[in-house]
PDB file of C-alpha atoms in Angstrom:
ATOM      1  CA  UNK A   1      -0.003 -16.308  -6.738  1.00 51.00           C
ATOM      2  CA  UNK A   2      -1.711 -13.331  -8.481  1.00 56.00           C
ATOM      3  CA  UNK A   3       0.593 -10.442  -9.800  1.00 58.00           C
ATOM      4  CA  UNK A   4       0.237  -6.694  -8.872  1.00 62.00           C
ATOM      5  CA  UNK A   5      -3.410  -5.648  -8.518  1.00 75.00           C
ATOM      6  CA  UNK A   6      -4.520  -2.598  -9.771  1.00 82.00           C
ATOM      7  CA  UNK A   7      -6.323  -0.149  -7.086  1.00 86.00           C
ATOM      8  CA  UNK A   8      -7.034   3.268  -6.488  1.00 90.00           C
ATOM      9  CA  UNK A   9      -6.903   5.870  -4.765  1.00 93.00           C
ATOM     10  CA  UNK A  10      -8.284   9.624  -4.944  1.00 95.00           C
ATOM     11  CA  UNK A  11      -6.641  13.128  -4.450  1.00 95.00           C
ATOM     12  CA  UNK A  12      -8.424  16.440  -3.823  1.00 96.00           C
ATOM     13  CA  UNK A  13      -7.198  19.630  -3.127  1.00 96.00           C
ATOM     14  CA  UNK A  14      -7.380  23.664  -4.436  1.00 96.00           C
ATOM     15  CA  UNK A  15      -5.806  25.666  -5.845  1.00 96.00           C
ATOM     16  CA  UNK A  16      -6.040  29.694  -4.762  1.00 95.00           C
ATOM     17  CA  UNK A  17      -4.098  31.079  -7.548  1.00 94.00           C
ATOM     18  CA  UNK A  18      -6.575  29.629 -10.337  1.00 94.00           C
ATOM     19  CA  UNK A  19      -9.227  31.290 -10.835  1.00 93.00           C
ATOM     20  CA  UNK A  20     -12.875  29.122 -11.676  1.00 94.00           C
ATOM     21  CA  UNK A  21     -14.435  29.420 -14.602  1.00 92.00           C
ATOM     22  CA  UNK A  22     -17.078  27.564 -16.348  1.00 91.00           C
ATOM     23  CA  UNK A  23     -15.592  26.490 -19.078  1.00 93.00           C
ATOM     24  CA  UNK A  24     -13.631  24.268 -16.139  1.00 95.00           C
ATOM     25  CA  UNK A  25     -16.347  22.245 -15.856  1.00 90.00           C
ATOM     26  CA  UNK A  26     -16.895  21.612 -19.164  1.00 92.00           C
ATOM     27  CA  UNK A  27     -15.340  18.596 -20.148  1.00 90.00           C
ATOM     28  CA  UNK A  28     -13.163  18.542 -23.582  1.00 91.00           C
ATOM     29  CA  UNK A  29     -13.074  21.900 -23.549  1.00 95.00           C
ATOM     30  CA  UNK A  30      -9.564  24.054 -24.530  1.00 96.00           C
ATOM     31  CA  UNK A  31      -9.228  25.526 -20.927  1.00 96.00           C
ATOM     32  CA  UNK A  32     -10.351  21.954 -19.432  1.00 96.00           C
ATOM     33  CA  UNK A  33      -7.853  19.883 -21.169  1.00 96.00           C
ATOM     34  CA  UNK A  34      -4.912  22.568 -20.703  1.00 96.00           C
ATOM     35  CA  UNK A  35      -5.242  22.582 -16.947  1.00 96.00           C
ATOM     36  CA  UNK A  36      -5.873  19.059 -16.696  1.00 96.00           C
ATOM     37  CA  UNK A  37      -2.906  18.473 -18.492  1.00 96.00           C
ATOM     38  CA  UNK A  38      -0.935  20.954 -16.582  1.00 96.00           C
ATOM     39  CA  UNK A  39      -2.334  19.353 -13.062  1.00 96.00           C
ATOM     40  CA  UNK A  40      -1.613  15.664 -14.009  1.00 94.00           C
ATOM     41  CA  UNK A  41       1.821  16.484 -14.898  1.00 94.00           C
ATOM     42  CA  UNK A  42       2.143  18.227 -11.450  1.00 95.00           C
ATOM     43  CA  UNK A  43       0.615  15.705  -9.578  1.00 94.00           C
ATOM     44  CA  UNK A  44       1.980  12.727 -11.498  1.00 93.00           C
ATOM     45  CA  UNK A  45       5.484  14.343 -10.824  1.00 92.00           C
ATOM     46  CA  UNK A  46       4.753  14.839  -6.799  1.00 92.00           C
ATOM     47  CA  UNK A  47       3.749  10.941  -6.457  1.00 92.00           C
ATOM     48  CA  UNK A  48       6.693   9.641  -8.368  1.00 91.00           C
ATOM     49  CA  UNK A  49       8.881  11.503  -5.233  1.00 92.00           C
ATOM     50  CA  UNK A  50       7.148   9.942  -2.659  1.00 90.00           C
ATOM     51  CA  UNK A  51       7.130   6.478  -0.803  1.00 87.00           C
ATOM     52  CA  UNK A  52       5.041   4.867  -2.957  1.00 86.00           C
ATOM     53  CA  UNK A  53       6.191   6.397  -6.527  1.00 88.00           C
ATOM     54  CA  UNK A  54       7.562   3.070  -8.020  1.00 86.00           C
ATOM     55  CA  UNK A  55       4.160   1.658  -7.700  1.00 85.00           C
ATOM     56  CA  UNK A  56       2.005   4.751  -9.022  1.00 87.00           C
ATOM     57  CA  UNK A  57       0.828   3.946 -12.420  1.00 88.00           C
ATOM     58  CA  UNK A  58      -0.534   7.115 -13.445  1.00 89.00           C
ATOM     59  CA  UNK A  59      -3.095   9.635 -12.093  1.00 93.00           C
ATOM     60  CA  UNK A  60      -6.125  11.296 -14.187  1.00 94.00           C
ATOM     61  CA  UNK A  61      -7.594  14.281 -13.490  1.00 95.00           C
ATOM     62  CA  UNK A  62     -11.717  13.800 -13.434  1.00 95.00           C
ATOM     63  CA  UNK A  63     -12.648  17.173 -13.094  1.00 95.00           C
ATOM     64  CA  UNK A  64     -12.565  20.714 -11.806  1.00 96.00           C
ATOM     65  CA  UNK A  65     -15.065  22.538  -8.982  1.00 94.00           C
ATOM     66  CA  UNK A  66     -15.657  26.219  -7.782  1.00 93.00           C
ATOM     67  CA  UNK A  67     -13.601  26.526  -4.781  1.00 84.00           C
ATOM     68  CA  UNK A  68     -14.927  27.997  -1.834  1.00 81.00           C
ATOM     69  CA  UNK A  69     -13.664  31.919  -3.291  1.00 79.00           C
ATOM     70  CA  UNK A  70     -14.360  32.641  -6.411  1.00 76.00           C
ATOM     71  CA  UNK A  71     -10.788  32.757  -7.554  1.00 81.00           C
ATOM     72  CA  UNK A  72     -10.120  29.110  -6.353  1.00 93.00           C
ATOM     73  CA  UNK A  73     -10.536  25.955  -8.016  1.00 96.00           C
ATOM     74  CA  UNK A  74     -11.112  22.707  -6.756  1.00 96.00           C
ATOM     75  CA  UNK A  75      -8.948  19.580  -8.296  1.00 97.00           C
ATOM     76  CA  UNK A  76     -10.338  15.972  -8.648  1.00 96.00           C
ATOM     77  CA  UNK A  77      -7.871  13.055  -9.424  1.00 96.00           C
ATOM     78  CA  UNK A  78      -7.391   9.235  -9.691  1.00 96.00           C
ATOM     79  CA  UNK A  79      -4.711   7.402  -9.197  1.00 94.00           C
ATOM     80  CA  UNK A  80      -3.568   4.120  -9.952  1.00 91.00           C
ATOM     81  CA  UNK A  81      -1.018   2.240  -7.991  1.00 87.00           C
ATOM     82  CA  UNK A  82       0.000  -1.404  -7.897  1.00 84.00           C
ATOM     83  CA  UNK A  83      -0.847  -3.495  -4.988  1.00 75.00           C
ATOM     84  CA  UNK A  84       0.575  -6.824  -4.049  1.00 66.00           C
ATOM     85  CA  UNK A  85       0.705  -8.967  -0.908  1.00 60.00           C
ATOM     86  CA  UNK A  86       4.417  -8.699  -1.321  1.00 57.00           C
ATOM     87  CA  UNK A  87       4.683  -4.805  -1.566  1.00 58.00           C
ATOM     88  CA  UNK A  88       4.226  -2.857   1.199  1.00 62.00           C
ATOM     89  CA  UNK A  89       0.202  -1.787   1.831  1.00 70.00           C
ATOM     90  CA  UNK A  90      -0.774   1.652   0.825  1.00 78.00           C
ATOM     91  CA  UNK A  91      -0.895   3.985   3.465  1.00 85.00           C
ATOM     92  CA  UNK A  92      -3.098   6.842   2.640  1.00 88.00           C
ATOM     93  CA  UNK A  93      -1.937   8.819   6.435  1.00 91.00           C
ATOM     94  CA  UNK A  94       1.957   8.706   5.405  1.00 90.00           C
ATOM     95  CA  UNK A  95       1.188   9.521   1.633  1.00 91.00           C
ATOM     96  CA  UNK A  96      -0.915  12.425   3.071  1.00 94.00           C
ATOM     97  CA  UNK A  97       1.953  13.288   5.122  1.00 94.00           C
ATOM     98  CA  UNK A  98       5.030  12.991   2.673  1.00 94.00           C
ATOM     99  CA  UNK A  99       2.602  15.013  -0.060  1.00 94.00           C
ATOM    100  CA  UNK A 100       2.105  18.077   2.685  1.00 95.00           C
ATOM    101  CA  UNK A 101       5.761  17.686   2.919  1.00 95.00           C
ATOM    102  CA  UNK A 102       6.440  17.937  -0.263  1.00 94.00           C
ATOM    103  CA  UNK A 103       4.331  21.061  -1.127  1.00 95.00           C
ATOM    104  CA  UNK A 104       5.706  23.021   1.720  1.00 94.00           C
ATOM    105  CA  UNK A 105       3.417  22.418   4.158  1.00 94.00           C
ATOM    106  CA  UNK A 106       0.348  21.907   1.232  1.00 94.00           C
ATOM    107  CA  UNK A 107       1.117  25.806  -0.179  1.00 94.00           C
ATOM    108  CA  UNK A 108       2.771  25.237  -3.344  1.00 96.00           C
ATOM    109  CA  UNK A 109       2.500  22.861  -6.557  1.00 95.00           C
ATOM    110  CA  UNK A 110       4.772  24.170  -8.995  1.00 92.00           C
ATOM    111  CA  UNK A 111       3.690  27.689  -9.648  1.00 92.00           C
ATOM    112  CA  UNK A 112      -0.020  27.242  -7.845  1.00 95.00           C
ATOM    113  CA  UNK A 113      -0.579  28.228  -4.826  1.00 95.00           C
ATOM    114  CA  UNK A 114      -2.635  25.584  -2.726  1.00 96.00           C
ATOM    115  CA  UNK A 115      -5.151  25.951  -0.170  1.00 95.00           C
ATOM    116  CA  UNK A 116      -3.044  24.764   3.116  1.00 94.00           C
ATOM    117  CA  UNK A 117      -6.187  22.788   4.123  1.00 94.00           C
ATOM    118  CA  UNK A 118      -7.668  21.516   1.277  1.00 95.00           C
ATOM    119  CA  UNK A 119      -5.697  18.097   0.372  1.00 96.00           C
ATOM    120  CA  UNK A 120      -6.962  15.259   0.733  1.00 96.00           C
ATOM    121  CA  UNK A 121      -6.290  11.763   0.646  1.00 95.00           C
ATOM    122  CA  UNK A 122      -8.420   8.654   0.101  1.00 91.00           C
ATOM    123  CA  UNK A 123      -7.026   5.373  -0.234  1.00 61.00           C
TER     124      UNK A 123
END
């Protein structure tokens, strides 16, 4: 019998109280690695409440995108979670569900504001 599997899953959403710039999308840059930092430790800290927290092995933020205002920005991430026949199956709908939960309704991640219909889940 195998041990825990690493898979993943992805999770989008935006953020209305950051405003896109292009130094965003630049990769390695100072205001790239800041808010990725900043956003992994947010998002990293959201999972670890939920159902499936003890399994989450870490998330990484892959990038940044113009939102659909100018002021918005658009957040990309990767997470890894354990999977095993023995542990329950990930559920993308109830992870969706206890993360709009969480953010009151999707409208706030720590001092962002986020866009009530932007998150996403993708198991």
């Amino acid at each position: 019998n195998p041990g825990p599997q690493s898979e993943h899953f992805t999770l989008n959403f935006t953020i209305t109280n950051l405003r896109f710039t292009t130094d965003l999308e630049t990769p390695n840059s100072a205001k790239f690695n800041s808010t990725k930092k900043i956003m992994r430790h947010y998002v990293d800290r959201l999972l670890q409440k939920s159902s499936i927290g003890p399994y989450v092995t870490g998330c990484k933020v892959t990038g940044f995108r113009s939102g659909k205002n100018r002021d918005d920005t658009g957040v990309d991430a990767v997470c890894s979670y354990k999977n095993n026949i023995s542990l329950a199956t990930f559920d993308r709908e109830k992870v969706y569900h206890e993360l709009s939960t969480m953010t009151n309704g999707v409208t706030k991640l720590g001092h962002y504001t986020v866009d009530k219909n932007s998150l996403y889940v993708n198991g």
